Each structure stands twice: as C-alpha cells, then as structure tokens.
CSV table of C-alpha atoms in Angstrom, one decimal:
chain,number,residue,atom,x,y,z
A,1,MET,CA,-54.7,81.7,-173.7
A,2,GLU,CA,-55.9,81.2,-177.3
A,3,GLU,CA,-56.8,77.6,-176.4
A,4,GLY,CA,-58.9,78.7,-173.5
A,5,LYS,CA,-56.4,77.9,-170.8
A,6,THR,CA,-55.6,80.2,-167.9
A,7,GLU,CA,-52.1,81.5,-167.1
A,8,SER,CA,-51.7,79.1,-164.2
A,9,GLU,CA,-52.6,76.1,-166.3
A,10,ILE,CA,-50.1,77.2,-168.9
A,11,ILE,CA,-47.4,77.6,-166.2
A,12,LYS,CA,-48.2,74.2,-164.8
A,13,GLY,CA,-47.9,72.7,-168.3
A,14,LEU,CA,-44.4,74.0,-168.7
A,15,GLY,CA,-43.0,72.0,-165.9
A,16,SER,CA,-40.6,72.8,-163.1
A,17,PRO,CA,-38.1,75.6,-163.8
A,18,LYS,CA,-35.4,73.6,-162.2
A,19,VAL,CA,-35.9,70.7,-164.6
A,20,ILE,CA,-36.0,73.1,-167.6
A,21,ALA,CA,-32.7,74.7,-166.3
A,22,LYS,CA,-31.1,71.3,-166.0
A,23,ASP,CA,-32.1,70.4,-169.5
A,24,LEU,CA,-30.8,73.6,-170.9
A,25,LEU,CA,-27.5,73.4,-169.0
A,26,ALA,CA,-27.1,69.8,-170.1
A,27,LEU,CA,-27.7,70.8,-173.8
A,28,TYR,CA,-25.2,73.7,-173.4
A,29,ARG,CA,-22.5,71.3,-171.9
A,30,PHE,CA,-23.2,68.9,-174.8
A,31,ASP,CA,-22.7,71.6,-177.4
A,32,GLU,CA,-19.5,72.7,-175.7
A,33,MET,CA,-18.2,69.1,-175.6
A,34,LYS,CA,-18.9,68.7,-179.4
A,35,LYS,CA,-17.0,72.0,-180.2
A,36,ASP,CA,-14.0,71.2,-177.9
A,37,PRO,CA,-13.8,67.5,-176.8
A,38,SER,CA,-11.3,68.2,-174.0
A,39,THR,CA,-11.4,66.2,-170.8
A,40,SER,CA,-12.9,69.0,-168.8
A,41,ASN,CA,-15.8,69.6,-171.3
A,42,ILE,CA,-16.4,65.8,-171.5
A,43,THR,CA,-16.5,65.6,-167.7
A,44,ARG,CA,-18.9,68.6,-167.5
A,45,ALA,CA,-21.2,67.0,-170.1
A,46,VAL,CA,-21.2,63.6,-168.4
A,47,MET,CA,-22.0,65.2,-165.0
A,48,ALA,CA,-24.8,67.3,-166.7
A,49,ALA,CA,-26.2,64.2,-168.3
A,50,VAL,CA,-26.0,62.2,-165.0
A,51,GLY,CA,-27.8,65.0,-163.2
A,52,LEU,CA,-30.8,64.8,-165.5
A,53,SER,CA,-32.4,61.8,-164.0
A,54,LEU,CA,-32.2,59.6,-161.0
A,55,PHE,CA,-31.7,56.5,-163.2
A,56,ASN,CA,-28.5,57.9,-164.6
A,57,PHE,CA,-27.3,58.9,-161.1
A,58,ILE,CA,-27.9,55.4,-159.6
A,59,ILE,CA,-26.9,53.2,-162.6
A,60,VAL,CA,-24.1,55.2,-164.2
A,61,LEU,CA,-22.3,56.9,-161.3
A,62,GLY,CA,-21.0,53.7,-159.7
A,63,PRO,CA,-19.3,52.2,-162.8
A,64,LEU,CA,-18.1,55.6,-163.8
A,65,ILE,CA,-16.2,56.1,-160.5
A,66,ALA,CA,-14.9,52.5,-160.7
A,67,ILE,CA,-13.5,52.9,-164.2
A,68,ILE,CA,-11.9,56.2,-163.2
A,69,GLY,CA,-10.4,54.5,-160.2
A,70,PHE,CA,-8.9,51.7,-162.3
A,71,ILE,CA,-7.5,54.1,-164.9
A,72,PHE,CA,-6.0,56.3,-162.1
A,73,SER,CA,-4.4,53.2,-160.5
A,74,PHE,CA,-2.8,52.2,-163.8
A,75,TRP,CA,-1.3,55.7,-164.1
A,76,VAL,CA,-0.1,55.7,-160.5
A,77,GLY,CA,1.3,52.1,-160.7
A,78,GLY,CA,3.0,52.8,-164.0
A,79,ILE,CA,4.7,56.0,-162.9
A,80,ALA,CA,5.7,54.5,-159.6
A,81,SER,CA,7.3,51.5,-161.3
A,82,VAL,CA,9.2,53.7,-163.8
A,83,VAL,CA,10.6,55.8,-160.9
A,84,THR,CA,11.9,52.8,-159.0
A,85,PRO,CA,15.5,52.8,-160.5
A,86,PHE,CA,16.2,56.0,-158.6
A,87,PHE,CA,15.9,54.1,-155.4
A,88,VAL,CA,18.7,51.8,-156.7
A,89,ILE,CA,20.9,54.8,-157.1
A,90,VAL,CA,20.2,55.7,-153.5
A,91,LYS,CA,21.2,52.2,-152.5
A,92,VAL,CA,24.5,52.5,-154.4
A,93,PHE,CA,25.4,55.6,-152.4
A,94,MET,CA,24.4,54.0,-149.1
A,95,GLY,CA,26.6,51.0,-149.9
A,96,THR,CA,23.8,48.4,-149.7
A,97,PHE,CA,23.6,47.7,-153.4
A,98,ILE,CA,23.4,44.2,-154.7
A,99,TRP,CA,23.1,43.2,-158.4
A,100,LEU,CA,19.6,41.8,-157.9
A,101,ASP,CA,18.4,45.3,-157.1
A,102,LEU,CA,19.5,46.4,-160.6
A,103,PHE,CA,17.6,43.6,-162.4
A,104,VAL,CA,14.5,44.0,-160.3
A,105,SER,CA,14.5,47.8,-161.0
A,106,ILE,CA,14.8,47.1,-164.8
A,107,THR,CA,11.9,44.7,-164.5
A,108,PHE,CA,9.9,47.4,-162.7
A,109,VAL,CA,10.7,49.9,-165.4
A,110,GLY,CA,9.4,47.5,-168.1
A,111,VAL,CA,6.2,46.7,-166.2
A,112,GLY,CA,5.7,50.4,-165.5
A,113,LEU,CA,6.1,51.3,-169.1
A,114,LEU,CA,3.5,48.7,-170.0
A,115,LEU,CA,1.2,50.0,-167.3
A,116,CYS,CA,1.5,53.5,-168.7
A,117,ILE,CA,0.7,52.3,-172.2
A,118,VAL,CA,-2.4,50.5,-170.9
A,119,ALA,CA,-3.4,53.6,-168.9
A,120,TYR,CA,-2.9,55.8,-172.0
A,121,TYR,CA,-5.1,53.7,-174.2
A,122,SER,CA,-7.6,53.1,-171.4
A,123,THR,CA,-7.9,56.9,-171.0
A,124,LYS,CA,-8.5,57.4,-174.7
A,125,TRP,CA,-11.1,54.6,-174.7
A,126,PHE,CA,-12.8,56.0,-171.6
A,127,LYS,CA,-13.1,59.5,-173.2
A,128,ARG,CA,-14.7,58.0,-176.3
A,129,LEU,CA,-17.0,56.0,-174.2
A,130,CYS,CA,-18.1,59.1,-172.2
A,131,VAL,CA,-18.7,61.0,-175.5
A,132,ARG,CA,-20.8,58.2,-176.8
A,133,TYR,CA,-22.8,57.9,-173.6
A,134,VAL,CA,-23.5,61.7,-173.5
A,135,VAL,CA,-24.7,61.6,-177.2
A,136,TRP,CA,-26.9,58.6,-176.5
A,137,ASN,CA,-28.3,60.1,-173.3
A,138,PHE,CA,-29.3,63.4,-175.1
A,139,LYS,CA,-30.9,61.4,-177.9
A,140,MET,CA,-32.9,59.6,-175.3
A,141,ILE,CA,-33.9,62.9,-173.6
A,142,LYS,CA,-34.9,64.5,-176.9
A,143,GLY,CA,-36.8,61.4,-177.9
A,144,GLU,CA,-34.9,60.7,-181.1
C-alpha cells in the first residue's frame, strides 16, 4: 500500500497459498529431520521435498522407489536364507533328511548373513543419501 499497490496486486504478488503451505511444511519437516534423524522423519522430509516441484516428482521418485525395492529385497532374501535351516529340522522329523540338505542349509545361512550385512550398510547409506538430498533440495529452494 505504501508503494502505491492495491491489495489485490499485493495478494497476487504473494503467490498461491498452496505453494506457500507446501514450502512451509517442507521447511518444518526439514527442521524435524535435523533434530531427530529417524527413518520416519527422513521419509517425511524427502516426501515434502519431492512434493515441492514436478521435477523432483518425475526425476527422483523412480530411483527412490527402485533403491527402496533393492534394499527391501536384500533384507527379505537375507532373512529367508538365515531361516532355511529350520526346514532341515522338519526334514529330519519327516525322515527325508540327507546330508546334502545340511550343507546346503549352512551355505544358505552364510549367504543370508552376508545379504543382511549388505542390507544393513545399504540402509545406512540410503538414509545418509536421503538426508543429503533433502539438504541440497532446500538449499536450491532457498536459493543459497
């Protein structure tokens, strides 16, 4: 008003309330993630950052889902491989046990433990990557 603008011009200059709300929500999620970098806070911050622009949604969402799928499959494969010796115990009680089953189950346990280790470090790496992405994205939004 002091600059000679009408109220409607000032309102138009502010932008869309939805965009402002998304920005504020994303900044809030980012601050929460910095205070407590738990998996849920990181996920919320990443989703808030992805929701800020169409570019993020198109470019980032596909690889994000793919990486989550790979890490999830490592966990499932590792846990399933570690559990296999219990099936050998069932075969012993059923009377269909052969010694090869024992050695194969030991191999599966080893592979399963290795997969669980890979999944653990992949999960840690992915969390760090998500935090770095969110920090970078907010710097880009703020124009720093």
